[in-house]
Amino acid sequence: MEFNTKTIHGGQEHDKAYGAVMPPIYQTSTYAQTTPGGHKGFEYSRTHNPTRSALENAFASLENGKYGLAFASGLAAIDAVLKLLKPGDEVISTNDLYGGTYRLFTKIYEDLGIRFRFTGMADAGKIEDFITPATRLIWVETPTNPMMNVIDIETISAVAGKNNLLLAVDNTFATPYLQQPLDLGADIVMHSATKYLGGHSDVVMGALVVKEKALADRLYFIQNASGAVCGPMDSFLVLRGIKTLHVRMQRHCENGRDIALFLKDHPGVEKVYWPGLENHPNHEVAKKQMRDFGGMVSFVVKGNDAEKAIRAVEKLKVFTLAESLGGVESLAGHPASMTHAGIPEEERKKLGISDALIRLSVGIEDVSDLIEDLKQALE
Ligand SMILES: *Cc1c(COP(=O)(O)O)cnc(C)c1O
């Protein structure tokens, strides 16, 4: 099955009771048994729920994996991966990381005895310098947030394989439409389904997909034992969102390209970060591992003027000033004071996150309206 067909049919079957084309929302916590243990595969909805199972099968299909798991949020999905580890274990992680992931790593798991080593992963060979006998996991986010660095998954996976380490990839920004990390050698793919998979800014949810049964079994155990699952209504909404993932992503990419090119030539713009631009430092890697370059575009306002950047995002009318990304509507954010305010200023500077940086999640509106909006805001 090709990808576009999979978004609609992957892992799905028609409802057994009445042939409903969309899986019913099984809004139930428990299931009747005829005799103790005599049930139809469902006992309790923390463990399994038919609507959630349909969604989990869709996740697995989209990422070319075998097993999908849905969680109450993206961070709950990351939390489940970290629970594979024990005190004393070490993780090597991308340094330019979603702020909430960084907070979970450094403010919760570091206190529980897990050690994190952060590094830029543009040069995959350098990762080997960070490996110690205690290293268990490599955590990669690509493209990164908000600097849009692209990390070569295949090269990192070779390092992980050689050293017997798990490789997990946060695929939230790219989505499986643009890249499928399991095919490039990753062991675990993670999503904040809140973003492009859900696609309509109406649900908070997380996902994991894996290929190997033993790893899946451990994660299913953690999912059930820790209990950060999503509800049936949210499962239904994300499943519905996924059915248009391919057409949405195609438009996000087209609009993203037009906006990146518009900003690149705008006199009020200092610098544009979008992996599709030929002068992007990781453009070649992006070309190799991604089908297109996505709808996330970051840029710095001329003169690195933070005041100007804040005034510009306040003036936007079609773009909404808000956190989050990946919905049909265009959003703009000011990372230094919003999504990345939790990262110390010194760290931000090291990562190149200027106080005049604006991050756009380009939606699927008419791009002419989006460009007009940016024009008036940058005046
Ligand atoms: C939003 C996001 C997360 C966290 O997901 P939630 O659903 O908000 O918990 C993790 N990684 C990336 C790249 C994100 O954008």
Coordinates of C-alpha atoms and ligand atoms in Angstrom, one line a residue:
M1 CA 0.0 0.0 0.0
E2 CA 1.3 3.5 -0.9
F3 CA 1.5 6.2 1.7
N4 CA -1.6 8.2 0.7
T5 CA -3.7 5.1 0.7
K6 CA -2.3 4.1 4.1
T7 CA -3.4 7.4 5.7
I8 CA -7.0 6.4 4.9
H9 CA -6.9 2.6 5.1
G10 CA -3.7 1.6 6.9
G11 CA -4.4 -0.8 9.8
Q12 CA -8.1 -0.2 9.5
E13 CA -11.0 -2.6 9.2
H14 CA -14.7 -1.8 9.1
D15 CA -16.6 -2.1 12.3
K16 CA -17.6 -5.7 13.0
A17 CA -21.0 -4.9 14.6
Y18 CA -22.7 -2.7 12.0
G19 CA -20.1 -2.1 9.3
A20 CA -19.5 1.5 10.4
V21 CA -16.9 2.9 8.0
M22 CA -15.3 5.0 10.8
P23 CA -14.5 3.1 14.0
P24 CA -17.2 3.9 16.7
I25 CA -16.1 6.0 19.7
Y26 CA -16.2 3.3 22.4
Q27 CA -16.7 5.6 25.2
T28 CA -16.5 2.9 27.9
S29 CA -14.1 2.1 30.7
T30 CA -15.0 -1.6 31.0
Y31 CA -16.4 -4.6 29.1
A32 CA -18.9 -7.2 30.1
Q33 CA -17.5 -10.7 30.7
T34 CA -19.6 -13.9 30.3
T35 CA -17.4 -15.8 32.8
P36 CA -14.4 -14.6 34.7
G37 CA -11.8 -13.9 32.0
G38 CA -14.4 -14.6 29.3
H39 CA -14.2 -11.4 27.1
K40 CA -13.8 -10.3 23.5
G41 CA -10.2 -9.1 23.9
F42 CA -11.1 -6.0 25.9
E43 CA -11.2 -5.9 29.7
Y44 CA -10.5 -2.4 30.8
S45 CA -9.8 0.8 28.8
R46 CA -6.5 1.8 30.3
T47 CA -5.2 -1.5 28.9
H48 CA -7.1 -1.6 25.6
N49 CA -9.9 0.3 23.9
P50 CA -11.2 -0.5 20.4
T51 CA -11.1 3.1 19.2
R52 CA -7.6 3.6 20.5
S53 CA -6.5 0.3 19.0
A54 CA -7.7 1.4 15.6
L55 CA -5.6 4.6 16.0
E56 CA -2.6 2.7 17.2
N57 CA -2.8 0.4 14.1
A58 CA -2.9 3.5 11.9
F59 CA 0.2 5.0 13.7
A60 CA 2.0 1.7 13.0
S61 CA 1.0 1.6 9.4
L62 CA 2.0 5.2 8.7
E63 CA 5.5 4.8 10.1
N64 CA 6.1 1.4 8.5
G65 CA 6.3 -0.1 11.9
K66 CA 4.5 -3.1 13.4
Y67 CA 3.3 -1.8 16.8
G68 CA 1.7 1.6 17.6
L69 CA 1.0 3.1 21.0
A70 CA -1.1 6.1 21.8
F71 CA -0.5 8.3 24.9
A72 CA -2.2 11.2 26.6
S73 CA 0.4 13.6 25.2
G74 CA 3.7 13.7 23.3
L75 CA 5.5 14.1 26.6
A76 CA 3.7 11.1 28.1
A77 CA 5.1 9.1 25.1
I78 CA 8.6 10.4 25.7
D79 CA 8.2 9.5 29.4
A80 CA 7.3 5.9 28.5
V81 CA 10.5 5.7 26.4
L82 CA 12.6 7.0 29.4
K83 CA 11.0 4.3 31.6
L84 CA 12.9 1.7 29.6
L85 CA 16.0 3.0 31.4
K86 CA 17.4 2.6 34.9
P87 CA 19.3 4.9 37.3
G88 CA 22.9 5.1 36.1
D89 CA 22.0 4.8 32.4
E90 CA 23.0 7.6 30.0
V91 CA 21.2 9.2 27.1
I92 CA 22.8 11.2 24.2
S93 CA 20.4 13.8 23.0
T94 CA 20.1 16.4 20.3
N95 CA 20.8 19.8 22.0
D96 CA 18.4 21.9 20.0
L97 CA 15.3 20.2 21.5
Y98 CA 11.6 20.8 22.1
G99 CA 11.5 22.8 25.4
G100 CA 9.2 20.3 27.2
T101 CA 11.5 17.4 26.3
Y102 CA 14.5 19.3 27.6
R103 CA 12.5 20.0 30.8
L104 CA 11.4 16.3 31.3
F105 CA 15.0 15.1 30.7
T106 CA 16.7 17.7 33.0
K107 CA 14.1 18.4 35.7
I108 CA 12.6 14.9 36.2
Y109 CA 14.8 12.1 34.9
E110 CA 18.1 13.7 35.9
D111 CA 16.9 13.7 39.5
L112 CA 16.0 10.0 39.1
G113 CA 19.6 9.2 38.2
I114 CA 19.6 9.2 34.4
R115 CA 22.4 11.2 32.8
F116 CA 21.8 13.3 29.6
R117 CA 24.6 14.4 27.3
F118 CA 23.4 17.1 24.8
T119 CA 25.2 17.6 21.5
G120 CA 24.5 19.0 18.1
M121 CA 24.3 16.0 15.8
A122 CA 25.2 17.7 12.5
D123 CA 28.5 15.7 12.6
A124 CA 27.3 12.2 13.4
G125 CA 30.8 11.0 13.9
K126 CA 31.2 13.2 17.0
I127 CA 28.5 11.3 18.8
E128 CA 30.9 8.5 19.4
D129 CA 32.8 10.8 21.7
F130 CA 29.8 10.9 24.0
I131 CA 29.3 7.1 24.2
T132 CA 30.3 5.5 27.5
P133 CA 29.6 2.0 28.9
A134 CA 26.5 3.4 30.5
T135 CA 24.9 4.8 27.3
R136 CA 21.6 3.1 26.4
L137 CA 19.7 5.5 24.2
I138 CA 20.2 8.2 21.5
W139 CA 17.4 10.7 21.3
V140 CA 17.1 12.6 18.0
E141 CA 14.8 15.4 17.0
T142 CA 14.9 16.4 13.4
P143 CA 14.2 18.9 12.0
T144 CA 14.9 20.7 15.3
N145 CA 12.8 23.2 17.0
P146 CA 13.1 26.1 16.4
M147 CA 16.4 26.2 14.5
M148 CA 15.3 23.7 11.8
N149 CA 18.6 21.8 11.9
V150 CA 18.4 18.5 10.1
I151 CA 20.1 15.4 11.5
D152 CA 21.1 12.5 9.4
I153 CA 19.1 9.6 10.9
E154 CA 20.8 6.9 8.8
T155 CA 24.3 7.8 9.9
I156 CA 23.3 8.1 13.6
S157 CA 21.5 4.7 13.4
A158 CA 24.7 3.1 12.1
V159 CA 26.5 4.5 15.2
A160 CA 23.6 3.3 17.4
G161 CA 23.7 -0.2 15.8
K162 CA 27.4 -0.6 16.2
N163 CA 27.3 0.3 19.9
N164 CA 24.1 -1.6 20.7
L165 CA 22.1 1.5 21.6
L166 CA 18.5 2.3 21.1
L167 CA 17.7 5.1 18.7
A168 CA 14.5 7.1 19.2
V169 CA 13.5 9.8 16.8
D170 CA 11.0 12.6 17.6
N171 CA 9.3 12.8 14.2
T172 CA 6.7 15.5 15.1
F173 CA 8.0 18.2 12.7
A174 CA 8.5 16.0 9.7
T175 CA 5.6 13.5 10.1
P176 CA 5.8 10.2 8.3
Y177 CA 4.7 12.0 5.1
L178 CA 8.2 13.5 4.9
Q179 CA 10.4 10.9 6.6
Q180 CA 10.0 7.5 8.1
P181 CA 12.8 7.0 10.7
L182 CA 12.2 3.2 11.2
D183 CA 13.1 2.7 7.5
L184 CA 16.3 4.6 8.2
G185 CA 17.3 2.3 11.1
A186 CA 15.6 3.9 14.2
D187 CA 14.1 1.6 16.8
I188 CA 11.4 4.0 18.1
V189 CA 9.5 6.8 16.4
M190 CA 7.8 9.3 18.7
H191 CA 5.2 11.9 17.8
S192 CA 3.4 14.7 19.5
A193 CA 0.1 13.8 17.6
T194 CA -1.1 17.1 19.0
K195 CA 0.6 18.7 16.0
Y196 CA 0.4 17.5 12.3
L197 CA -1.0 14.0 12.9
G198 CA -4.1 15.4 14.6
G199 CA -3.7 18.5 12.4
H200 CA -6.6 20.6 13.7
S201 CA -5.4 22.0 17.0
D202 CA -8.1 20.3 18.9
V203 CA -6.4 17.4 20.7
V204 CA -3.3 16.8 22.9
M205 CA -1.9 13.3 22.2
G206 CA 1.4 11.3 21.8
A207 CA 2.4 8.3 19.8
L208 CA 5.2 5.7 19.7
V209 CA 5.8 3.2 16.9
V210 CA 8.3 0.3 16.9
K211 CA 9.1 -2.7 14.8
E212 CA 10.4 -5.2 17.3
K213 CA 8.0 -7.3 19.4
A214 CA 10.2 -7.4 22.5
L215 CA 10.5 -3.7 22.6
A216 CA 6.8 -3.2 21.9
D217 CA 5.9 -5.6 24.7
R218 CA 8.0 -3.5 27.2
L219 CA 6.4 -0.3 26.0
Y220 CA 2.9 -1.8 26.2
F221 CA 3.7 -2.9 29.7
I222 CA 4.8 0.7 30.6
Q223 CA 1.8 2.2 28.9
N224 CA -0.6 0.1 30.9
A225 CA 1.3 0.2 34.1
S226 CA 1.9 3.9 34.1
G227 CA -1.5 4.7 32.6
A228 CA -0.9 7.9 30.6
V229 CA -3.4 6.8 27.9
C230 CA -5.6 8.9 25.7
G231 CA -9.4 8.7 25.6
P232 CA -11.6 7.2 22.9
M233 CA -13.0 10.6 21.7
D234 CA -9.4 12.0 21.2
S235 CA -8.4 8.7 19.5
F236 CA -11.3 9.2 17.0
L237 CA -10.3 12.8 16.3
V238 CA -6.7 12.0 15.6
L239 CA -7.7 9.0 13.4
R240 CA -9.9 11.4 11.5
G241 CA -7.1 13.9 11.2
I242 CA -4.7 11.3 9.8
K243 CA -7.0 10.6 6.9
T244 CA -6.0 14.0 5.4
L245 CA -2.4 14.0 6.5
H246 CA -1.0 13.6 3.0
V247 CA -3.1 16.4 1.4
R248 CA -2.5 18.7 4.4
M249 CA 1.3 18.1 4.4
Q250 CA 1.5 18.7 0.6
R251 CA -0.1 22.1 1.1
H252 CA 2.0 22.9 4.2
C253 CA 5.1 22.2 2.2
E254 CA 4.0 24.3 -0.8
N255 CA 3.0 27.3 1.4
G256 CA 6.2 26.8 3.5
R257 CA 8.3 27.1 0.4
D258 CA 6.5 30.2 -0.8
I259 CA 6.9 31.9 2.6
A260 CA 10.5 30.9 3.0
L261 CA 11.3 32.4 -0.4
F262 CA 9.3 35.6 0.3
L263 CA 11.1 36.1 3.7
K264 CA 14.5 35.4 2.2
D265 CA 14.2 38.4 -0.1
H266 CA 12.4 40.7 2.3
P267 CA 14.6 43.7 3.4
G268 CA 13.2 43.5 7.0
V269 CA 14.5 39.9 7.5
E270 CA 18.0 39.1 8.6
K271 CA 18.0 35.3 8.2
V272 CA 15.6 32.5 7.3
Y273 CA 15.8 28.9 8.6
W274 CA 14.0 26.4 6.3
P275 CA 15.7 23.2 5.2
G276 CA 14.5 23.6 1.6
L277 CA 16.8 26.7 1.1
E278 CA 20.0 25.8 -0.7
N279 CA 22.1 27.8 1.7
H280 CA 20.6 25.9 4.7
P281 CA 23.6 24.1 6.3
N282 CA 21.9 20.7 6.3
H283 CA 20.1 21.1 2.9
E284 CA 21.8 18.0 1.4
V285 CA 20.8 15.8 4.3
A286 CA 17.3 17.1 4.2
K287 CA 17.1 16.3 0.4
K288 CA 18.3 12.8 1.1
Q289 CA 16.1 11.8 4.0
M290 CA 12.9 14.0 3.5
R291 CA 10.4 13.9 0.7
D292 CA 9.9 17.7 0.9
F293 CA 10.8 20.4 3.5
G294 CA 7.7 21.0 5.6
G295 CA 5.8 24.0 6.7
M296 CA 7.9 25.1 9.7
V297 CA 9.8 28.3 8.9
S298 CA 11.9 30.3 11.4
F299 CA 13.4 33.7 10.7
V300 CA 15.3 36.5 12.4
V301 CA 14.1 40.1 12.1
K302 CA 16.6 42.6 10.6
G303 CA 19.2 43.9 13.0
N304 CA 18.5 41.1 15.5
D305 CA 15.9 43.6 16.9
A306 CA 13.8 41.7 19.6
E307 CA 11.4 44.7 20.0
K308 CA 10.7 44.6 16.3
A309 CA 10.1 40.9 16.3
I310 CA 7.6 41.2 19.1
R311 CA 5.8 44.1 17.4
A312 CA 5.7 42.1 14.2
V313 CA 4.0 39.0 15.8
E314 CA 1.5 41.4 17.6
K315 CA 0.6 42.9 14.2
L316 CA -0.2 39.6 12.5
K317 CA -3.9 39.0 11.7
V318 CA -4.2 35.8 9.7
F319 CA -1.4 34.1 11.6
T320 CA -2.4 33.6 15.2
L321 CA 0.1 34.3 17.9
A322 CA 0.1 31.0 19.8
E323 CA 2.3 28.1 21.0
S324 CA 2.0 24.8 19.2
L325 CA 2.2 24.0 15.5
G326 CA 1.0 21.6 12.8
G327 CA -2.7 22.6 12.6
V328 CA -4.5 23.7 9.4
E329 CA -4.3 27.4 10.6
S330 CA -1.1 29.4 10.5
L331 CA 0.5 30.2 13.9
A332 CA 3.4 32.4 14.8
G333 CA 5.5 32.3 17.9
H334 CA 8.3 34.1 19.6
P335 CA 10.4 31.2 20.9
A336 CA 12.6 33.3 23.3
S337 CA 9.5 34.4 25.3
M338 CA 7.1 31.5 24.6
T339 CA 8.1 27.9 23.7
H340 CA 11.7 28.2 24.7
A341 CA 11.4 30.6 27.7
G342 CA 12.3 27.6 29.9
I343 CA 15.7 27.3 28.4
P344 CA 18.3 29.5 30.1
E345 CA 19.2 32.6 28.0
E346 CA 22.8 31.4 27.8
E347 CA 21.8 28.0 26.4
R348 CA 19.5 29.8 23.9
K349 CA 22.4 32.0 22.7
K350 CA 24.6 28.9 22.3
L351 CA 21.9 27.2 20.2
G352 CA 21.5 30.4 18.1
I353 CA 18.0 31.1 19.3
S354 CA 18.0 34.9 18.8
D355 CA 15.5 37.1 20.8
A356 CA 14.5 38.4 17.4
L357 CA 13.6 34.9 16.1
I358 CA 10.1 34.3 15.0
R359 CA 8.8 30.7 14.3
L360 CA 6.0 30.1 11.9
S361 CA 3.8 27.1 11.6
V362 CA 2.6 27.7 8.1
G363 CA -1.0 26.5 7.6
I364 CA -3.0 25.6 4.6
E365 CA -4.7 28.9 3.9
D366 CA -4.2 30.7 0.6
V367 CA -0.6 31.6 0.7
S368 CA -1.2 35.1 -0.8
D369 CA -3.2 36.0 2.3
L370 CA -0.3 34.7 4.5
I371 CA 2.3 36.7 2.6
E372 CA 0.2 39.9 2.7
D373 CA -0.1 39.4 6.4
L374 CA 3.6 39.0 6.9
K375 CA 4.2 42.0 4.7
Q376 CA 2.1 44.3 6.8
A377 CA 3.5 43.0 10.0
L378 CA 7.1 43.5 8.9
E379 CA 6.5 47.1 7.7
Ligands
LIG1 C1 4.8 19.5 21.1 C2 6.0 18.7 21.0 C3 6.3 17.7 21.9 C4 5.4 17.5 23.1 O1 4.2 17.0 22.8 P1 2.8 17.3 23.7 O2 1.8 16.7 22.9 O3 2.7 18.8 23.7 O4 3.0 16.7 25.0 C5 7.4 17.0 21.7 N1 8.2 17.2 20.7 C6 8.0 18.1 19.7 C7 8.9 18.3 18.6 C8 6.8 18.9 19.9 O5 6.6 19.9 18.9

